[in-house]
Amino acid sequence: MSAPTTDRPAATAPDEAAKPLAPISWKAPTGYGVFSVLSLVLFGLLPDSGRESTFTISTSKDFFQIDPITVPSKSTAILLSLIALGLAVFSYVETKNRRKVGVWLPAIFGVCVVMAFLVWADAGKDSPIPLTGLLQGSLFLAIPLVFGALSGLLCERSGIINVAIEGQLLAGAFLAAVVASITSSAYAGLIAAPIAGALVGALLVLFSIKYVVNQIIVGVVLNVLVIGVTSYLFSTVLKNDAARYNSPPKLPTIDIPVLSQIPVIGPVLFRQTVLVYVMYVVVALLQIFIFRSRWGLRLRAVGEHPKAADTVGIKVNRTRMRSTILGSAVAGLGGAFFTVAAGLAFGKEMTGGKGFIALAAMILGRWNPVGALAAALLFGFSDNLQVVLGIVGTPIPSQIMLMTPYVVTIFAVAGLVGRVRPPASEGIPYVK
Amino acid sequence: MSTPPLPDPEVPPPAATGTAAVTTTDEKPPPQGNTVMREILSSGWLVTVLAVVLALVLSGVLIAAADDDVQAALKYFFSQPMDTFAAAWSAVSSAYVALFQGAVFDTNAETFTAAIKPLTETMTVSIPLILAGLGLGIGFRAGLFNIGAQGQIILGAIFAGWVAFHLDLPAYLHLPLAMLAAIVGGGLWAGIAGFLKARTGAHEVIVTIMLNSIAVYLIAYLLTTPVLQNPGSTNPISPAVPKSAQYPLLLGDSFRLHAGFIVAIVAAIFVWWLMGRSTIGFKFRAVGANPHAARTAGISVNASYVWVMLVAGALAGLAGSAQVLGTDKVLTADVAASFGFDAITVALLGRSKPLGTFFAGLLFGALRAGGFAMQARTGTPIDVVLVMQSLVVLFIAAPPLVRAVFRLPAPGPRKARAARSTTKEVAA
Amino acid sequence: MKLELRGITKRFGALVANDHIDLVVQPGEIHALLGENGAGKSTLMNVLYGLYDPDEGEVLLDDEPRVFAGPGDAMAAGIGMVHQHFMLVPVFTVAENVALGHEPVKGGGLIDRAAARKLVKEISDRFGFDVDPDALIENLPVGAQQRVEIIKALSRKAEVLILDEPTAVLTPQETDELIGIMRQLKESGTSIVFITHKLREVRAIADRITVIRRGKVVGEASPTSTEQELASLMVGRSVSLGVDKGPAEPGEETVQVRGLTVIDPAGVRQVDDVSFGVRRGEILAIAGVQGNGQTELTEVMLGLTQPVAGSVQLDGDELVGRSVKEVLRAGVGFVPEDRTIDGLVSEFSVAENLVLDLHDVPPFARSVQMNLAKVRANAEQRTVEFDVRTPSVEAAAGTLSGGNQQKVVLAREMSRPLRLFIASQPTRGLDVGSIEFVHQRIVQERDHGTPVIIVSTELDEVLGLADRIVVMYRGRIVGEVPGGADRDVLGLMMAGVPLAEAQAQAAAHHTTLGGADLEAEHGTTTEEADR
């Protein structure tokens, strides 16, 4: 006798239509609707007509030049807002019909609203908005966020929550500055930075794995510890002989031949320091190796179901230890951005909360390297937008602009971007 | 009355969302007690004291390492090693003596008033630490990792400041109204995180961190607008707080110590009653220890999240009021200094209990007050205080490490219990 | 491969979980390890599998002493284990789970997915498993997950296979298939250690039986021993196998569930148009394999989740839409499925746990002020009444044994005047003494005239307790049978076969265990005859 099969039946039985259905979540279309209407009213309808906005695109080194684009502010903003509104309606229809839309919708929606905003911000201004420069700066400011987010996801994928990203960035920035100054080599600083991050990671491992202290507590406290140690050494050793200890050389910008001369893409992607090229490689490698390699499979197994991993002979705590230290080293490397890549001397608490934004980027990017990159770029963009608009002269106070990434993150974690699913065992110590 | 053993820093607070996974077996029984000696040696207070000692020693190493004389002596360490040690001793001891004199009792002072002033400074500085720490402690015991005291202090200060600057009232109304505003401001700011957690499951750690940053930019912005800016000033600074809205001074004009300290004591007693004697605290603790069981027993977990954050935020808001209405008497963007973050370590050190938090607040207040004196007298930067604080908390959270360093025997019941509860953690 | 354990001792603090245990498993033998919950069976197997280090004793394979530093060593030596709680990563595919730990790789450390798939396919074809290598574990039913676990062990060339309570999640028919697989494995020379507390199964399957009680081997038994003999060996005294209860005297139907439908956030229809009624003074059992919507059904009745449709009426009052607190105050007693998660706050004292639901009403509180003396007095009284063995009412509930924890939950939930009592898996993981106690209290509650709903995946419990049984399968009610129905019919219904068809199929073909059941019913033990 054969028992009936126990596979799940196909979801669509003939009488399905008559049955009560799950309630629909209207969060997404509502969000789109609100923002597109706001955009239409604030950027399109309310401002005076007859003004123009200008965008420059080319830089002088490009193969060919693209002339600055000048558009009538009001009608362009209205047009862009209407496209956004159309997308909101489309999203409403799809949600009503219980269909899912791809990531293209929020992407295009975001571009439309942001462009409408830029058109409005530049309306009637003499100075154009340098579009390429805006993107270039966004990538630049996203560097520590990308490294920080990658660090977070390496740790969390293995089950260790890393709230100490901030401290790791700061430690990396500090050691990079000191080593680069002493050796007069920016590259030596670049090598030292991950070591500093790894040291902080080693403490995180020691307390969270060996002594089973709550990982968030350790992270929070390690941040304070690193701030204390670096600020103390800054106020004593570094200040006493700044020329020797705290005048790091800047990493040179390396133009990739040919590629760097492509308009827009070239200057943004291929006229950068070696740190950025390392970043491309790290993102690509992690994206492949976390999901397709033996190392990645084991890493994720340990973060999802450590006991299952243990029963097939994977050393859970050793795996967690390694990935946490590796992740911390990645954050440390990102710390080099603040000193040797930016060409600045080390300053007290100079990371200014970037580690926390990196944490947010990791969550927005759903524990996925490419996602984290995208989220970090978004934050970098909003950061840089504030700088650019400051130059252009904008009607919005800079503090309000600076708040944006944080507000966006709150909306994001509150579920406007859909459900996120962290590794199942993150934050739970593995004790046999 | 039994106060449940909650939460030791080494026991992670349960995450409230997601599926639960329990890995303990029923086979392990409660561990048996051991000898009296072992009980004493492994007791909490001894570990606390030793953790502080260890933190002071390690910070001393940092002080010595950065000292010019020590560095000079190190250059000929192998010919005359004692010079290095002597220099190190002198650097560390003078720093710590200055720290003590600045924090408790100034033995060099000429008058008794001057000698006792450091202690009152310590008490003054500890006010925001105790108030915010009490709030965070409630959160920790209710399973909420509120990192947002910094933002809540700022919002409390903004609200209190607005009432102080814009209303013209007699003292018996002005101060209470300003305090109430601080409570509302801090409570609302924290309430956002509680509400989002309850409604959408948004993790409070992320939301409160974000709210901290938003608060920083918010106060910076408001200090450039008529809402808070001193009329006629171009600097981001508020007008002075009128006398009617100030916390009265407790010991006369020669000391800064103000009635905020009384507020802190009252708050500590209130929190003791709330968490140990009231049905509200019972709910908070039940939700913190096991949200699933609490829910099944008819306790509204979501309502608890919101209320916990409101109470925690209210206390942090009061901490903000103590700064703007008592200590600073003016509102600047730096009103919260790093009190919000220090309060986390205060609550952890105080094991989230009111009495513990009170003394932890005094200790860290002493470190901070003494730190300024140390910086002024011996040139040792106050940043070393941050190192001490973080080390104390790390060591307290890891008693086995402290015991290993001092070669104490491993405890019987305590450690085993911790290990049990950690394996029994509810998954995030 | 011959497996031998010599003098294995494992202590946790003061408790000796395994006390000088000796065990020999011959090659190609199905060796049952029989013992109550908490007797130390799983601990012993975890020692063997390298998860725990033994304090004393040694493990011998083919007469060679071996030391396993971890499960990796044990596996390399040819020992495979199927854990009671599956050791599968829910978000991984079948192939990934099978490959984990010994992944086939191409260059650069990348996994050779084709090879991983092929391995699953090969083994699954050899035993006729029908498992899709690319399916995600979280989308598979428990029976299929168990087969993945077996594939996992076999893919590592296990010569000794340990099965820890493998039938706990299966229908009798699935159990039958598992027995078939075990016999197939045995014929190919694999030794099997089969851990269970179910008497019926060991008699049907085992070649040899070793009985463990309180961490010690108390004897060997042959599969021809009667259930009564095995039971008294296992428990250490003579026990009644059935539930001691008189006939039900049902009154009017005061509980009516109509068209209840629950859809979870992932869109899965967990409870699908469920209707039933319960009368005063009867025990209605909801039977079914774990994960067929029973948990969700009880949760929605309590108000923990909201249904998308349907109603639950208690004495004519609608419960749907009310909060948990309101439902409890309406006179519903609820014993949750997992006491450590939903039943108790283990850090809280026994006294606090006993007022978890009533802490804010008189006499335990006046407005927001709690009366701790009353809380304590209540605890003193309840612990005596429900025979809770605790050093003090101030002891943390988490330090009590499973049986005593469950008694605390029962004491709390039965201390209010009840109009409906719902108990989910009321005896899961308990020792025989506690099981007897819990069953007795449930029957008492029924005899007071309370409508009682029992949710259980244990057929023995369902058959022993219920006056009426409804079977749930994939969120729907498959059918209803009277208490004491044929276990094969119930088993088929638990696999989704409608009542009439199930009866026909069961008559045509009895499963191994169902056959044993019939045999037992024709036997002479008085308890059996009582059913």
PDB file of C-alpha atoms in Angstrom, chain A residues 57-154:
ATOM      1  CA  ILE A  57      27.387  66.029 -17.436  1.00  0.00           C
ATOM      2  CA  SER A  58      30.831  65.889 -19.074  1.00  0.00           C
ATOM      3  CA  THR A  59      34.196  66.379 -17.485  1.00  0.00           C
ATOM      4  CA  SER A  60      37.150  67.745 -19.429  1.00  0.00           C
ATOM      5  CA  LYS A  61      38.988  64.428 -19.778  1.00  0.00           C
ATOM      6  CA  ASP A  62      36.156  62.587 -21.555  1.00  0.00           C
ATOM      7  CA  PHE A  63      36.310  61.211 -25.110  1.00  0.00           C
ATOM      8  CA  PHE A  64      33.630  63.587 -26.226  1.00  0.00           C
ATOM      9  CA  GLN A  65      31.790  66.381 -24.545  1.00  0.00           C
ATOM     10  CA  ILE A  66      28.118  66.481 -23.781  1.00  0.00           C
ATOM     11  CA  ASP A  67      26.734  69.982 -23.525  1.00  0.00           C
ATOM     12  CA  PRO A  68      25.107  71.048 -20.276  1.00  0.00           C
ATOM     13  CA  ILE A  69      21.385  70.335 -20.347  1.00  0.00           C
ATOM     14  CA  THR A  70      19.013  73.141 -19.505  1.00  0.00           C
ATOM     15  CA  VAL A  71      15.366  72.392 -18.857  1.00  0.00           C
ATOM     16  CA  PRO A  72      12.364  74.479 -17.841  1.00  0.00           C
ATOM     17  CA  SER A  73      12.064  73.789 -14.122  1.00  0.00           C
ATOM     18  CA  LYS A  74       8.341  73.692 -13.564  1.00  0.00           C
ATOM     19  CA  SER A  75       7.250  71.560 -16.471  1.00  0.00           C
ATOM     20  CA  THR A  76      10.137  69.119 -16.056  1.00  0.00           C
ATOM     21  CA  ALA A  77       9.388  68.644 -12.359  1.00  0.00           C
ATOM     22  CA  ILE A  78       5.697  68.145 -13.167  1.00  0.00           C
ATOM     23  CA  LEU A  79       6.548  65.621 -15.870  1.00  0.00           C
ATOM     24  CA  LEU A  80       8.874  63.649 -13.578  1.00  0.00           C
ATOM     25  CA  SER A  81       6.349  63.728 -10.739  1.00  0.00           C
ATOM     26  CA  LEU A  82       3.620  62.516 -13.074  1.00  0.00           C
ATOM     27  CA  ILE A  83       5.783  59.570 -14.102  1.00  0.00           C
ATOM     28  CA  ALA A  84       6.254  58.804 -10.415  1.00  0.00           C
ATOM     29  CA  LEU A  85       2.521  59.099  -9.874  1.00  0.00           C
ATOM     30  CA  GLY A  86       1.954  56.711 -12.768  1.00  0.00           C
ATOM     31  CA  LEU A  87       4.296  54.217 -11.147  1.00  0.00           C
ATOM     32  CA  ALA A  88       2.387  54.587  -7.888  1.00  0.00           C
ATOM     33  CA  VAL A  89      -0.875  53.824  -9.697  1.00  0.00           C
ATOM     34  CA  PHE A  90       0.748  50.848 -11.408  1.00  0.00           C
ATOM     35  CA  SER A  91       1.936  49.616  -8.027  1.00  0.00           C
ATOM     36  CA  TYR A  92      -1.595  50.007  -6.665  1.00  0.00           C
ATOM     37  CA  VAL A  93      -3.072  47.966  -9.506  1.00  0.00           C
ATOM     38  CA  GLU A  94      -0.475  45.232  -9.176  1.00  0.00           C
ATOM     39  CA  THR A  95      -0.933  45.036  -5.427  1.00  0.00           C
ATOM     40  CA  LYS A  96      -4.693  44.858  -5.838  1.00  0.00           C
ATOM     41  CA  ASN A  97      -4.271  41.952  -8.230  1.00  0.00           C
ATOM     42  CA  ARG A  98      -1.905  40.302  -5.747  1.00  0.00           C
ATOM     43  CA  ARG A  99       1.062  40.497  -8.081  1.00  0.00           C
ATOM     44  CA  LYS A 100       4.578  41.397  -7.041  1.00  0.00           C
ATOM     45  CA  VAL A 101       6.583  44.107  -8.767  1.00  0.00           C
ATOM     46  CA  GLY A 102      10.337  43.930  -9.274  1.00  0.00           C
ATOM     47  CA  VAL A 103      12.972  46.216  -7.829  1.00  0.00           C
ATOM     48  CA  TRP A 104      12.872  48.270 -11.040  1.00  0.00           C
ATOM     49  CA  LEU A 105       9.807  50.107  -9.796  1.00  0.00           C
ATOM     50  CA  PRO A 106      11.281  51.590  -6.625  1.00  0.00           C
ATOM     51  CA  ALA A 107      14.480  52.279  -8.572  1.00  0.00           C
ATOM     52  CA  ILE A 108      12.784  54.277 -11.350  1.00  0.00           C
ATOM     53  CA  PHE A 109      10.436  55.878  -8.865  1.00  0.00           C
ATOM     54  CA  GLY A 110      13.395  57.026  -6.773  1.00  0.00           C
ATOM     55  CA  VAL A 111      15.223  58.446  -9.795  1.00  0.00           C
ATOM     56  CA  CYS A 112      12.127  60.386 -10.896  1.00  0.00           C
ATOM     57  CA  VAL A 113      11.450  61.925  -7.505  1.00  0.00           C
ATOM     58  CA  VAL A 114      15.109  62.754  -6.905  1.00  0.00           C
ATOM     59  CA  MET A 115      15.426  64.337 -10.369  1.00  0.00           C
ATOM     60  CA  ALA A 116      12.271  66.343  -9.766  1.00  0.00           C
ATOM     61  CA  PHE A 117      13.805  67.485  -6.518  1.00  0.00           C
ATOM     62  CA  LEU A 118      17.074  68.456  -8.229  1.00  0.00           C
ATOM     63  CA  VAL A 119      15.244  70.362 -10.960  1.00  0.00           C
ATOM     64  CA  TRP A 120      13.366  72.255  -8.275  1.00  0.00           C
ATOM     65  CA  ALA A 121      16.482  72.880  -6.184  1.00  0.00           C
ATOM     66  CA  ASP A 122      18.397  74.317  -9.151  1.00  0.00           C
ATOM     67  CA  ALA A 123      15.486  76.328 -10.519  1.00  0.00           C
ATOM     68  CA  GLY A 124      16.610  79.822 -11.408  1.00  0.00           C
ATOM     69  CA  LYS A 125      20.097  79.247  -9.972  1.00  0.00           C
ATOM     70  CA  ASP A 126      23.171  80.462 -11.836  1.00  0.00           C
ATOM     71  CA  SER A 127      25.336  77.467 -11.032  1.00  0.00           C
ATOM     72  CA  PRO A 128      24.405  74.197 -12.700  1.00  0.00           C
ATOM     73  CA  ILE A 129      24.195  70.902 -10.877  1.00  0.00           C
ATOM     74  CA  PRO A 130      27.237  68.802 -11.799  1.00  0.00           C
ATOM     75  CA  LEU A 131      25.549  65.458 -12.341  1.00  0.00           C
ATOM     76  CA  THR A 132      28.749  63.509 -12.858  1.00  0.00           C
ATOM     77  CA  GLY A 133      30.403  65.157  -9.899  1.00  0.00           C
ATOM     78  CA  LEU A 134      27.359  64.347  -7.815  1.00  0.00           C
ATOM     79  CA  LEU A 135      27.638  60.672  -8.652  1.00  0.00           C
ATOM     80  CA  GLN A 136      31.406  60.653  -8.272  1.00  0.00           C
ATOM     81  CA  GLY A 137      31.128  62.158  -4.826  1.00  0.00           C
ATOM     82  CA  SER A 138      28.367  59.726  -3.916  1.00  0.00           C
ATOM     83  CA  LEU A 139      30.586  56.778  -4.684  1.00  0.00           C
ATOM     84  CA  PHE A 140      33.398  58.387  -2.738  1.00  0.00           C
ATOM     85  CA  LEU A 141      31.278  58.960   0.342  1.00  0.00           C
ATOM     86  CA  ALA A 142      29.826  55.468   0.049  1.00  0.00           C
ATOM     87  CA  ILE A 143      33.223  53.783   0.423  1.00  0.00           C
ATOM     88  CA  PRO A 144      33.258  53.427   4.226  1.00  0.00           C
ATOM     89  CA  LEU A 145      29.577  52.486   4.170  1.00  0.00           C
ATOM     90  CA  VAL A 146      30.205  49.703   1.658  1.00  0.00           C
ATOM     91  CA  PHE A 147      33.124  48.272   3.603  1.00  0.00           C
ATOM     92  CA  GLY A 148      31.218  48.651   6.858  1.00  0.00           C
ATOM     93  CA  ALA A 149      28.117  46.967   5.482  1.00  0.00           C
ATOM     94  CA  LEU A 150      30.188  44.112   4.055  1.00  0.00           C
ATOM     95  CA  SER A 151      31.786  43.709   7.449  1.00  0.00           C
ATOM     96  CA  GLY A 152      28.399  43.587   9.096  1.00  0.00           C
ATOM     97  CA  LEU A 153      27.073  41.002   6.714  1.00  0.00           C
ATOM     98  CA  LEU A 154      30.139  38.778   6.986  1.00  0.00           C
TER      99      LEU A 154
END
